[in-house]
GROMACS .gro file of C-alpha atoms in nm:
model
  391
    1UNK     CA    1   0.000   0.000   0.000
    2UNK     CA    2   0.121   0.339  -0.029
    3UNK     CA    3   0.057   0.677   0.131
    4UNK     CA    4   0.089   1.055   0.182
    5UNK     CA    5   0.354   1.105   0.470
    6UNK     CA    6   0.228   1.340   0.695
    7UNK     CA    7   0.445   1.596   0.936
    8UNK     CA    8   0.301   1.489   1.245
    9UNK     CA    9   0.398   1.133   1.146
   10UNK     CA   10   0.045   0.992   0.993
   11UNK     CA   11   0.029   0.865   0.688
   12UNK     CA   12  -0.281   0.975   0.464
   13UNK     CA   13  -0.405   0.713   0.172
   14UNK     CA   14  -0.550   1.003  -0.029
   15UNK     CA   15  -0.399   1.378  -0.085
   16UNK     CA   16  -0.707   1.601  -0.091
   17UNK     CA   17  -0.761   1.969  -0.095
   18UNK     CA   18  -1.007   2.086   0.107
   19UNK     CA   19  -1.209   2.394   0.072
   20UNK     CA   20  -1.393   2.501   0.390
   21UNK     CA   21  -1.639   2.728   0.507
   22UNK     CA   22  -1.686   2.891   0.813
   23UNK     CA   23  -2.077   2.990   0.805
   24UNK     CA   24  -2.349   2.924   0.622
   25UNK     CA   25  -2.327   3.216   0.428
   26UNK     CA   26  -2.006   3.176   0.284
   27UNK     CA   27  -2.126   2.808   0.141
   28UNK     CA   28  -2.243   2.921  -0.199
   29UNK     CA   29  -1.872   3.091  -0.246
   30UNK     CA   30  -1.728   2.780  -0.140
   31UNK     CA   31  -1.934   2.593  -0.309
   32UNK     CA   32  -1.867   2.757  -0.620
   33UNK     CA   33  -1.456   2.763  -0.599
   34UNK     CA   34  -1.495   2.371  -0.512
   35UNK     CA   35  -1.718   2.354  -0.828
   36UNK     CA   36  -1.440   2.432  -1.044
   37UNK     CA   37  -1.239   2.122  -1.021
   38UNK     CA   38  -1.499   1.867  -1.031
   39UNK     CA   39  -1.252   1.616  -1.189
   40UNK     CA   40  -0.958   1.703  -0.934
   41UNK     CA   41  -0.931   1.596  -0.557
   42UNK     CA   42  -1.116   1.906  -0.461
   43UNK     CA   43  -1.340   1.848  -0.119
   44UNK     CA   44  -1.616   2.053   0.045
   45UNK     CA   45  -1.693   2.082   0.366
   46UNK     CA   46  -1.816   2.361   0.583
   47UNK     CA   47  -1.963   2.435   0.960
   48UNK     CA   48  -2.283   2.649   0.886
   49UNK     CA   49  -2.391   2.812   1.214
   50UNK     CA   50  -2.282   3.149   1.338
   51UNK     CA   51  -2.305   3.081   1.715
   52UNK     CA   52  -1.981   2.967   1.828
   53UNK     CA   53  -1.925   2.563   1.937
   54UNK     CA   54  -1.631   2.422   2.053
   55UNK     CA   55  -1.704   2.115   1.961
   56UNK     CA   56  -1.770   2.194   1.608
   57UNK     CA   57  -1.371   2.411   1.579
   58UNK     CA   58  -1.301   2.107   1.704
   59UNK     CA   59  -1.429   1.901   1.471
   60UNK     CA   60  -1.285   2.151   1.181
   61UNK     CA   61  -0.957   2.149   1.307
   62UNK     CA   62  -0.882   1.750   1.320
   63UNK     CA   63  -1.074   1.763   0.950
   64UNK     CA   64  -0.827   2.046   0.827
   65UNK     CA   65  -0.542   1.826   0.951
   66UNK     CA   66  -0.664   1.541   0.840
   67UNK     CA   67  -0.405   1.268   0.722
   68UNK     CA   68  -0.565   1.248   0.390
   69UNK     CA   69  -0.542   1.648   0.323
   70UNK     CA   70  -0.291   1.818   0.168
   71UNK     CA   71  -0.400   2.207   0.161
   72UNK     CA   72  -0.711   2.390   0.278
   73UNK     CA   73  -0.863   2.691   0.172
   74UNK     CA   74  -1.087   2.878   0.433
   75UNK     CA   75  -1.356   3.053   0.315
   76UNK     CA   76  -1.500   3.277   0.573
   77UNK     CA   77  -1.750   3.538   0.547
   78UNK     CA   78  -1.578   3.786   0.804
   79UNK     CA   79  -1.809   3.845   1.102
   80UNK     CA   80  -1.849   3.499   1.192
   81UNK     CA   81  -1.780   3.372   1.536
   82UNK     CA   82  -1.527   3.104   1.398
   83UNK     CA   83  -1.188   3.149   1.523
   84UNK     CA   84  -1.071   3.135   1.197
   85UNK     CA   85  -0.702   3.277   1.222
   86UNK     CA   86  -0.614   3.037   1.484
   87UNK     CA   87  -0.814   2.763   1.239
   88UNK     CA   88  -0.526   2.877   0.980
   89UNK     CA   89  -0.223   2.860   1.189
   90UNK     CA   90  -0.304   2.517   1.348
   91UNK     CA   91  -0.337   2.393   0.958
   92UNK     CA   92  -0.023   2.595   0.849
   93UNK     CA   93   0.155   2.429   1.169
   94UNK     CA   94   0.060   2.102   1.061
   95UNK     CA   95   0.327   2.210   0.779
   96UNK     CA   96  -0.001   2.112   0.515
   97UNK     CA   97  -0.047   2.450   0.229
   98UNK     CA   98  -0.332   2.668   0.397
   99UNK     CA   99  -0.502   3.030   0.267
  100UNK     CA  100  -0.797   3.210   0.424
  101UNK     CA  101  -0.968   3.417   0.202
  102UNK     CA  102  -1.212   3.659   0.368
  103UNK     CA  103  -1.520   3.750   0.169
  104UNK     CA  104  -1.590   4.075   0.313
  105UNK     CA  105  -1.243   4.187   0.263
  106UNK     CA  106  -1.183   4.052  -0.071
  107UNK     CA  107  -1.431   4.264  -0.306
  108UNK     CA  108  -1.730   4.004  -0.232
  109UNK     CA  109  -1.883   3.700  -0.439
  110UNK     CA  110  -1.715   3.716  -0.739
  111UNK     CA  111  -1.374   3.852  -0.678
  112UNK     CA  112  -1.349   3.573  -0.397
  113UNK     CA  113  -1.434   3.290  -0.627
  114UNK     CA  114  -1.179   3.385  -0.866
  115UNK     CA  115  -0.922   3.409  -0.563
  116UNK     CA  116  -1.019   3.109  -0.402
  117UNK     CA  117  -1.039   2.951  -0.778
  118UNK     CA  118  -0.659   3.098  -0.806
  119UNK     CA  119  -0.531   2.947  -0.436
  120UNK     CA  120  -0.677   2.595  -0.561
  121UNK     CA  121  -0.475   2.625  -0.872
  122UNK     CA  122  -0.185   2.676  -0.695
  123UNK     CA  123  -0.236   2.420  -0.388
  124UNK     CA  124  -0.311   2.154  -0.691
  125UNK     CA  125   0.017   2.234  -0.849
  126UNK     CA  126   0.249   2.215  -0.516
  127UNK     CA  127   0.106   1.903  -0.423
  128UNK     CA  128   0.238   1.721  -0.776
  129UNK     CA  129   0.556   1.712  -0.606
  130UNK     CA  130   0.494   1.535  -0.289
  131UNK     CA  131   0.627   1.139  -0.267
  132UNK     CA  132   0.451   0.871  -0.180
  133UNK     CA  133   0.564   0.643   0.096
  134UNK     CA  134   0.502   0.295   0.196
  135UNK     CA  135   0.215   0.256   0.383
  136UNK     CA  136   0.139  -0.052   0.657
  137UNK     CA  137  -0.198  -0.168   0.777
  138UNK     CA  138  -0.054  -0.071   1.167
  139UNK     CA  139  -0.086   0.301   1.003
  140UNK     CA  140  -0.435   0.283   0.900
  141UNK     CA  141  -0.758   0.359   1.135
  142UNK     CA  142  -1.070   0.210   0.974
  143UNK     CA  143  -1.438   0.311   1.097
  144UNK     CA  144  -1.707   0.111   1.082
  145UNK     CA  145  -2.105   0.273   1.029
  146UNK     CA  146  -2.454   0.140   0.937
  147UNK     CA  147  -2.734   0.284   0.770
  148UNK     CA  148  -3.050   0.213   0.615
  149UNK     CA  149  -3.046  -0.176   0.848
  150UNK     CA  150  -3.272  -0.481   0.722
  151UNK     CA  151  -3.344  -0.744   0.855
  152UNK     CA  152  -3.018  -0.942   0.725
  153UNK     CA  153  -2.765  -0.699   0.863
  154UNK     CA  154  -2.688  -0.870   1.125
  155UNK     CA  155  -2.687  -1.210   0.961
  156UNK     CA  156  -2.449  -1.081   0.712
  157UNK     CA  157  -2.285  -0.749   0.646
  158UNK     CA  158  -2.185  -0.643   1.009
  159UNK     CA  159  -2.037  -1.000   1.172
  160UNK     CA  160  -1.871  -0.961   0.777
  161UNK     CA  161  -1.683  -0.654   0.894
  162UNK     CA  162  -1.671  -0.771   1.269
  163UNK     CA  163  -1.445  -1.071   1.170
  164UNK     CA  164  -1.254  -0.784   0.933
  165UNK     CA  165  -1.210  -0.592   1.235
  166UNK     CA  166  -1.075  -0.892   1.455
  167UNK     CA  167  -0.811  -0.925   1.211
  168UNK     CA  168  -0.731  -0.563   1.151
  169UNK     CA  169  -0.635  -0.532   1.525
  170UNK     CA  170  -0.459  -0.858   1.507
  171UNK     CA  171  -0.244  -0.657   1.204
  172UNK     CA  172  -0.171  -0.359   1.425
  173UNK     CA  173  -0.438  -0.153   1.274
  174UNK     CA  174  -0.685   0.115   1.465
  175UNK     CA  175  -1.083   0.054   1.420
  176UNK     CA  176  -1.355   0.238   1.551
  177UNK     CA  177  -1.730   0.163   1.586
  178UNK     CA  178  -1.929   0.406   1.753
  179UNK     CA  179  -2.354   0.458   1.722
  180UNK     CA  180  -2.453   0.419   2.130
  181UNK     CA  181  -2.765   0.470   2.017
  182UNK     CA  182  -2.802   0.183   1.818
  183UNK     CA  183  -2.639  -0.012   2.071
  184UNK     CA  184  -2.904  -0.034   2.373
  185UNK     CA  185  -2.933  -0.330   2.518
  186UNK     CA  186  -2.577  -0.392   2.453
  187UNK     CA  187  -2.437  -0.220   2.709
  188UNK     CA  188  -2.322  -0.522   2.945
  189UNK     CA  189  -2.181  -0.743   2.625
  190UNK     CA  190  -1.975  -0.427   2.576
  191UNK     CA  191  -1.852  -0.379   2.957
  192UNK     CA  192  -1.759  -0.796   3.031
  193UNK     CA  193  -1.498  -0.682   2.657
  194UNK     CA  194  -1.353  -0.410   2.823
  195UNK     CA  195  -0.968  -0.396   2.903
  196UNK     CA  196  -1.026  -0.268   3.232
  197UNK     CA  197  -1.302  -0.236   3.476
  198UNK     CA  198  -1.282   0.152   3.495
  199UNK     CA  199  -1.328   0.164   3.079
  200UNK     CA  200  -1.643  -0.138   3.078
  201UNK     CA  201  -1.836   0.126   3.351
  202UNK     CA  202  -1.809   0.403   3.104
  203UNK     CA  203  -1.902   0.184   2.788
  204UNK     CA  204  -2.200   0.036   2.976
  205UNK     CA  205  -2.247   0.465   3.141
  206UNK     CA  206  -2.203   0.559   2.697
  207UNK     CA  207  -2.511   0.312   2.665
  208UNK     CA  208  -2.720   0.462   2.920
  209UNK     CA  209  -2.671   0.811   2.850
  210UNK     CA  210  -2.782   0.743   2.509
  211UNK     CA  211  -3.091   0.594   2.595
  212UNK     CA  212  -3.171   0.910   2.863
  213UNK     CA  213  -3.096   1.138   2.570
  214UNK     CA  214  -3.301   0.959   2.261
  215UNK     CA  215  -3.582   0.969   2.531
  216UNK     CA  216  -3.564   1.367   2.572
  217UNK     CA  217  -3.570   1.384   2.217
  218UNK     CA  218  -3.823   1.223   2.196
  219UNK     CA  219  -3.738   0.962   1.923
  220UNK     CA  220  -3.446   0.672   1.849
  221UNK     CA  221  -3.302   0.560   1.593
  222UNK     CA  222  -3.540   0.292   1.461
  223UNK     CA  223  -3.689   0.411   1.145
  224UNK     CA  224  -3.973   0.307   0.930
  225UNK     CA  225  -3.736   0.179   0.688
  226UNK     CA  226  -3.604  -0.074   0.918
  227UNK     CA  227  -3.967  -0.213   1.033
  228UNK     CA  228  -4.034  -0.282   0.610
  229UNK     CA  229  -3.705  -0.447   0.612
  230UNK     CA  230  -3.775  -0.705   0.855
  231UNK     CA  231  -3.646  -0.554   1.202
  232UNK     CA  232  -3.888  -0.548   1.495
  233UNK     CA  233  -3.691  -0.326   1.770
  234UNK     CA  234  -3.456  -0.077   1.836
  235UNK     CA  235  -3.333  -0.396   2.029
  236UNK     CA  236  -3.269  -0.611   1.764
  237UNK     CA  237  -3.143  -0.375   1.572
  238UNK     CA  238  -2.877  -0.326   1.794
  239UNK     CA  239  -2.791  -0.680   1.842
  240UNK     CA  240  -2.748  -0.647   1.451
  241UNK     CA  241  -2.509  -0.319   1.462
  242UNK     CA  242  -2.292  -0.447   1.770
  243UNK     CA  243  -2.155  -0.715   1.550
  244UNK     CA  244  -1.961  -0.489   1.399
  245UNK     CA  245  -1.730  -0.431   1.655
  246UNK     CA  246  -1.592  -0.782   1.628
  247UNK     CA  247  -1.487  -0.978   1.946
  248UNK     CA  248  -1.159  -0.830   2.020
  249UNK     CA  249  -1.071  -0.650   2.342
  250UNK     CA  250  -1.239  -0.290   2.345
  251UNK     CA  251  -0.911  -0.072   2.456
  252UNK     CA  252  -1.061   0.279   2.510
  253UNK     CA  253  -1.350   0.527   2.475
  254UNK     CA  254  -1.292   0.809   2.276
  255UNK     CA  255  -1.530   1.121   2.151
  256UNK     CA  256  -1.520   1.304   1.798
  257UNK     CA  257  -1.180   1.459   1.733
  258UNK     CA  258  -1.025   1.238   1.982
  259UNK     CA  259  -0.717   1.074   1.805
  260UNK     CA  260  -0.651   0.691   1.934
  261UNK     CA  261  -0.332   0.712   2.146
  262UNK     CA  262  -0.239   0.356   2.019
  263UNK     CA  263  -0.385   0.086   1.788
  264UNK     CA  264  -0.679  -0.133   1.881
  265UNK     CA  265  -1.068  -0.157   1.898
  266UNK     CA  266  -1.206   0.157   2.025
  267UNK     CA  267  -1.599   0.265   2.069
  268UNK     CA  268  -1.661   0.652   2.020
  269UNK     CA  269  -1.932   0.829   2.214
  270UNK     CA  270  -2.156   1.027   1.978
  271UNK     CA  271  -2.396   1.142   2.188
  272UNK     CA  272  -2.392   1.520   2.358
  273UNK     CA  273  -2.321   1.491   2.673
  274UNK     CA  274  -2.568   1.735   2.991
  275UNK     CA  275  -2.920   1.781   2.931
  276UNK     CA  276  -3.056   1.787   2.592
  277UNK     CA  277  -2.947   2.082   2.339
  278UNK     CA  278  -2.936   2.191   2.020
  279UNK     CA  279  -2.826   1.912   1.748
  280UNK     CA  280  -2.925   1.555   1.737
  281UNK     CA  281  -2.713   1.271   1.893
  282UNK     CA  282  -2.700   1.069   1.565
  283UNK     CA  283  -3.000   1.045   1.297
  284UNK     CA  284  -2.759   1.160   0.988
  285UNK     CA  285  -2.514   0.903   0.866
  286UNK     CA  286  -2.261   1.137   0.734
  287UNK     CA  287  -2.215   1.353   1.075
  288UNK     CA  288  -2.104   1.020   1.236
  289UNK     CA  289  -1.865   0.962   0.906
  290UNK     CA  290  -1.729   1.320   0.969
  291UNK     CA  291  -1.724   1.241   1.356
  292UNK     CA  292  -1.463   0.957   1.271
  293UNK     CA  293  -1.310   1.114   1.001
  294UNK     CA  294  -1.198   1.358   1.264
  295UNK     CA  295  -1.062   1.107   1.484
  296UNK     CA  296  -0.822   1.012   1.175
  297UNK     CA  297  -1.032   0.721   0.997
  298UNK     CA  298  -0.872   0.680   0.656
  299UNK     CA  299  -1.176   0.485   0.528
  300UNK     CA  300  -1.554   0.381   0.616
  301UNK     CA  301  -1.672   0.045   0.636
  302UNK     CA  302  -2.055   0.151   0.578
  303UNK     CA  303  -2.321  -0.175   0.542
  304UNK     CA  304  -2.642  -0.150   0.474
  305UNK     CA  305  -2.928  -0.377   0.364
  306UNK     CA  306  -3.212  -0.086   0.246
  307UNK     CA  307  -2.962   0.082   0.011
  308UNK     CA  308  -2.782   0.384   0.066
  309UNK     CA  309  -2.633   0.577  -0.195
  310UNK     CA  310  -2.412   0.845   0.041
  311UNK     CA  311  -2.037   0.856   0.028
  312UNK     CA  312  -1.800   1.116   0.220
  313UNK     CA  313  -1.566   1.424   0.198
  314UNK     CA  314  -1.230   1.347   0.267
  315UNK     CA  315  -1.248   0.980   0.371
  316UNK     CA  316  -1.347   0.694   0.097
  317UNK     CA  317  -1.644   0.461   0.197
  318UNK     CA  318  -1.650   0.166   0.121
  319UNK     CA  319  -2.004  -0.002   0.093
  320UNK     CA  320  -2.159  -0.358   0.226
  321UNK     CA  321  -2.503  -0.514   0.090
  322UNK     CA  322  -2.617  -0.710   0.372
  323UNK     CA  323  -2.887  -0.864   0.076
  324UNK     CA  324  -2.826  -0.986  -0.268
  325UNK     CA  325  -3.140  -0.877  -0.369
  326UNK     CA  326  -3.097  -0.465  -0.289
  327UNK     CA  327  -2.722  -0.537  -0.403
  328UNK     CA  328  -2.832  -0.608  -0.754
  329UNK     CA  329  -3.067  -0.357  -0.767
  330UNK     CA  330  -2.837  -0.103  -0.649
  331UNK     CA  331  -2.503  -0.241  -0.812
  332UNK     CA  332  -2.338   0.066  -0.908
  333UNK     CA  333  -2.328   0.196  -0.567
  334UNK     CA  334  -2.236  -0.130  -0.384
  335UNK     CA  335  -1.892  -0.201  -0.285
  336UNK     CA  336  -1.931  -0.585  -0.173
  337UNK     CA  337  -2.236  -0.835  -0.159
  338UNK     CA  338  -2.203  -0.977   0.195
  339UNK     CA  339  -2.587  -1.130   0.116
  340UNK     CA  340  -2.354  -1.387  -0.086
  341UNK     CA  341  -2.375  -1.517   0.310
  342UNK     CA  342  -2.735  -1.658   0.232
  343UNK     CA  343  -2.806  -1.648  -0.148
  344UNK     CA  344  -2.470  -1.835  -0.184
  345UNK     CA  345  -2.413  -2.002   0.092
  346UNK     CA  346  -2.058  -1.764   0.163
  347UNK     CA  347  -1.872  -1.799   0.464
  348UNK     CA  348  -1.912  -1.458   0.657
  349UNK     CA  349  -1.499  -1.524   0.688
  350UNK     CA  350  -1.469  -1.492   0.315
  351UNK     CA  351  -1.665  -1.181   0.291
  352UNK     CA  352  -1.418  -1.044   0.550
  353UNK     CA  353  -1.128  -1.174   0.307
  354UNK     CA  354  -1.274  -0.933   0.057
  355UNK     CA  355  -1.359  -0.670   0.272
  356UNK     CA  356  -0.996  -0.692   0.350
  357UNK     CA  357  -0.870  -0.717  -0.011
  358UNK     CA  358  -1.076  -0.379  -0.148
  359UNK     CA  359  -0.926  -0.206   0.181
  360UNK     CA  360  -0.610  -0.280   0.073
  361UNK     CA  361  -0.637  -0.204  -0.336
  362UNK     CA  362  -0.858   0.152  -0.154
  363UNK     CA  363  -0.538   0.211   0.024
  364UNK     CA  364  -0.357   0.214  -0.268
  365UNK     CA  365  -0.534   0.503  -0.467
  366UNK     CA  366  -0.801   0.254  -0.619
  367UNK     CA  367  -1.158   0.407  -0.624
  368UNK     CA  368  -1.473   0.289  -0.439
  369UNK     CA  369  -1.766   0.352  -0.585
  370UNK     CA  370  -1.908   0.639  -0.403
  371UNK     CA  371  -1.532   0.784  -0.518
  372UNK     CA  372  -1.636   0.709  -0.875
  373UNK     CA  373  -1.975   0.924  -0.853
  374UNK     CA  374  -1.847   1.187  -0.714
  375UNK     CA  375  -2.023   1.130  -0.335
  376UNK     CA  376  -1.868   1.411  -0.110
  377UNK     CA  377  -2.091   1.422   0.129
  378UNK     CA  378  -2.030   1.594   0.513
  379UNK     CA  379  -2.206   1.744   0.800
  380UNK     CA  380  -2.126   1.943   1.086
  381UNK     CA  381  -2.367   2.061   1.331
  382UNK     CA  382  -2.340   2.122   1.673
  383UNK     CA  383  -2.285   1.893   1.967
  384UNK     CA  384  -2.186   1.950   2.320
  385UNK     CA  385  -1.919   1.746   2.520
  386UNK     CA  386  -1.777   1.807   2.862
  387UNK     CA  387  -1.419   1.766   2.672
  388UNK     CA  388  -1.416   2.041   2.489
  389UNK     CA  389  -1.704   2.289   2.644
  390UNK     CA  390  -1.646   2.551   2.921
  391UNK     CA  391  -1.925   2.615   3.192
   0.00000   0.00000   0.00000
């Protein structure tokens, strides 16, 4: 495999530029300079409230700094609350090519398109000259999402990438799972895995404060789309999605933005963290891909058995059919039929062998599909953790 050596020793399997925005109303400039190089590795991605959040400049920074970026342009309106200066300097000190261009201050709509236009240019042409280096599978951190669950989920796609996960660790590789939500019930299978009694209370504590919160919301994350494709309860569907995280040892706890100290299995804690607030816990598929993203996943293991078509900024997903029968409907989009498990009679072991193969051809520049049709898809809303927020 080989890689994009990073200052801060990281390796990144893809070498994207990344044009941010700073508030909603600076998206449409972005959105516009980004436009330009449709057929270049030119990402958006953007935080689109005013009111300040630390977890969201959180969330921007690790993204900025990303192992798989090479330059960002920021794109800020002017009177936002972003910190955007100290945004720039954490980028430029991550020795990665970084610009801010400032809408009020640079003649408005058009003049900053054609400047931002001009600093893409330029980043694209300085990064030509960067080497590759050899990259290992103990360098790579690999997250693990559903979305859009049937009733064959967890019959086939997520033990598929559980037993892919058991042997990632067992190569010296970082993987994450992370959805509390759609793990109640679970929270005692996850504690007895823990490496230490101090870590299982807070996976069980991550389980319960999920539950609390989902009930202040007033909803979960059991959708109709689930019930018509053959799952009864927010129970079993979590049964389904804890597969996923294998059987190894669960070595730590860690929230969005939070880089893993040292390979291993690690759960992240989505959910907000107090009373409930603005923002959602989960609900949105690609805010939990940008959540992982910023604790350095190079790629997304993403199954799902209804059919999702989304992809990601930054990080490639790579997409599991838990069914044969949605796979072939939705072939384009589908990285890997893990309903091969029942229509074939597969071994869920050799759909980990594959999911293990197209990691390793992704890792070395080979497109998935949501690469191929252009998915770039992100969010970033706001969340509130006791880690990063002040009383």
């Amino acid at each position: 495999m080989k890689g994009y050596k990073r200052k801060d020793g990281r390796i990144g399997i893809r070498n994207v530029v990344l044009v941010t925005y700073l508030v909603e109303c600076a998206h449409h400039v972005a959105q516009q300079i980004a436009s330009e190089f449709s057929d270049e590795s030119v990402h958006l991605i953007g935080f689109g409230g005013c009111a300040p959040n630390l977890y969201a400049e959180q969330m921007m920074c690790q993204l900025c700094t990303h192992p798989n970026v090479g330059a960002v342009l920021i794109v800020s309106l002017g009177c936002e609350n972003f910190h955007k200066n100290e945004l720039l300097t954490k980028i430029r000190e991550s020795n990665r090519h970084a610009e801010l261009l400032v809408i009020q201050e640079s003649g408005g709509t058009i003049s900053s398109i054609n400047r931002g236009i001009e600093s893409v240019r330029r980043f694209l042409s300085e990064m030509e000259h960067e080497a590759d280096c050899v990259l290992e599978w103990s360098d790579l951190v690999i997250g693990a999402i559903c979305g859009g669950s049937d009733g064959m989920s967890g019959i086939t796609a997520n033990p598929s990438v559980g037993v892919a996960f058991d042997q990632l660790v067992r190569l010296g590789a970082t993987c994450i799972f992370e959805e509390p939500g759609e793990l109640i019930g679970c929270g005692g299978f996850l504690r007895e895995r823990a490496s230490d009694i101090h870590l299982g209370n807070q996976l069980y504590n991550c389980i319960v404060k999920a539950n609390n919160y989902y009930k202040q919301m007033g909803h979960d994350s059991f959708s109709q789309g689930n019930a018509v494709g053959g799952l009864s309860t927010i129970e079993e569907k979590s049964l389904g999605s804890y597969c996923k995280s294998g059987s190894s040892d669960i070595c730590g706890l860690i929230y969005p933005g939070q880089i893993p100290e040292k390979p291993g299995l690690y759960m992240m804690d989505i959910v907000p963290d107090g009373e409930a607030k603005w923002g959602f816990p989960n609900i949105n598929d690609n805010a939990e891909i940008m959540e992982m993203a910023a604790s350095g996943c190079h790629l997304i293991l993403y199954t799902t058995g209804r059919g999702s078509v989304a992809g990601s900024a930054i990080t490639p997903v790579i997409k599991i059919c838990s069914n044969t029968e949605t796979y072939k409907r939705m072939e384009n989009d589908m990285d890997i039929n893990a309903g091969r498990v029942i229509s074939e009679g597969v071994s869920i072991q050799e759909i980990a062998r594959d999911i293990l193969s197209l990691i390793e051809r992704t890792a070395t520049n080979n497109p998935t599909y949501s690469e191929q049709l252009g998915h770039q898809e992100y969010y970033i809303g706001y969340k509130f953790f006791n880690c990063y927020d002040t009383k």
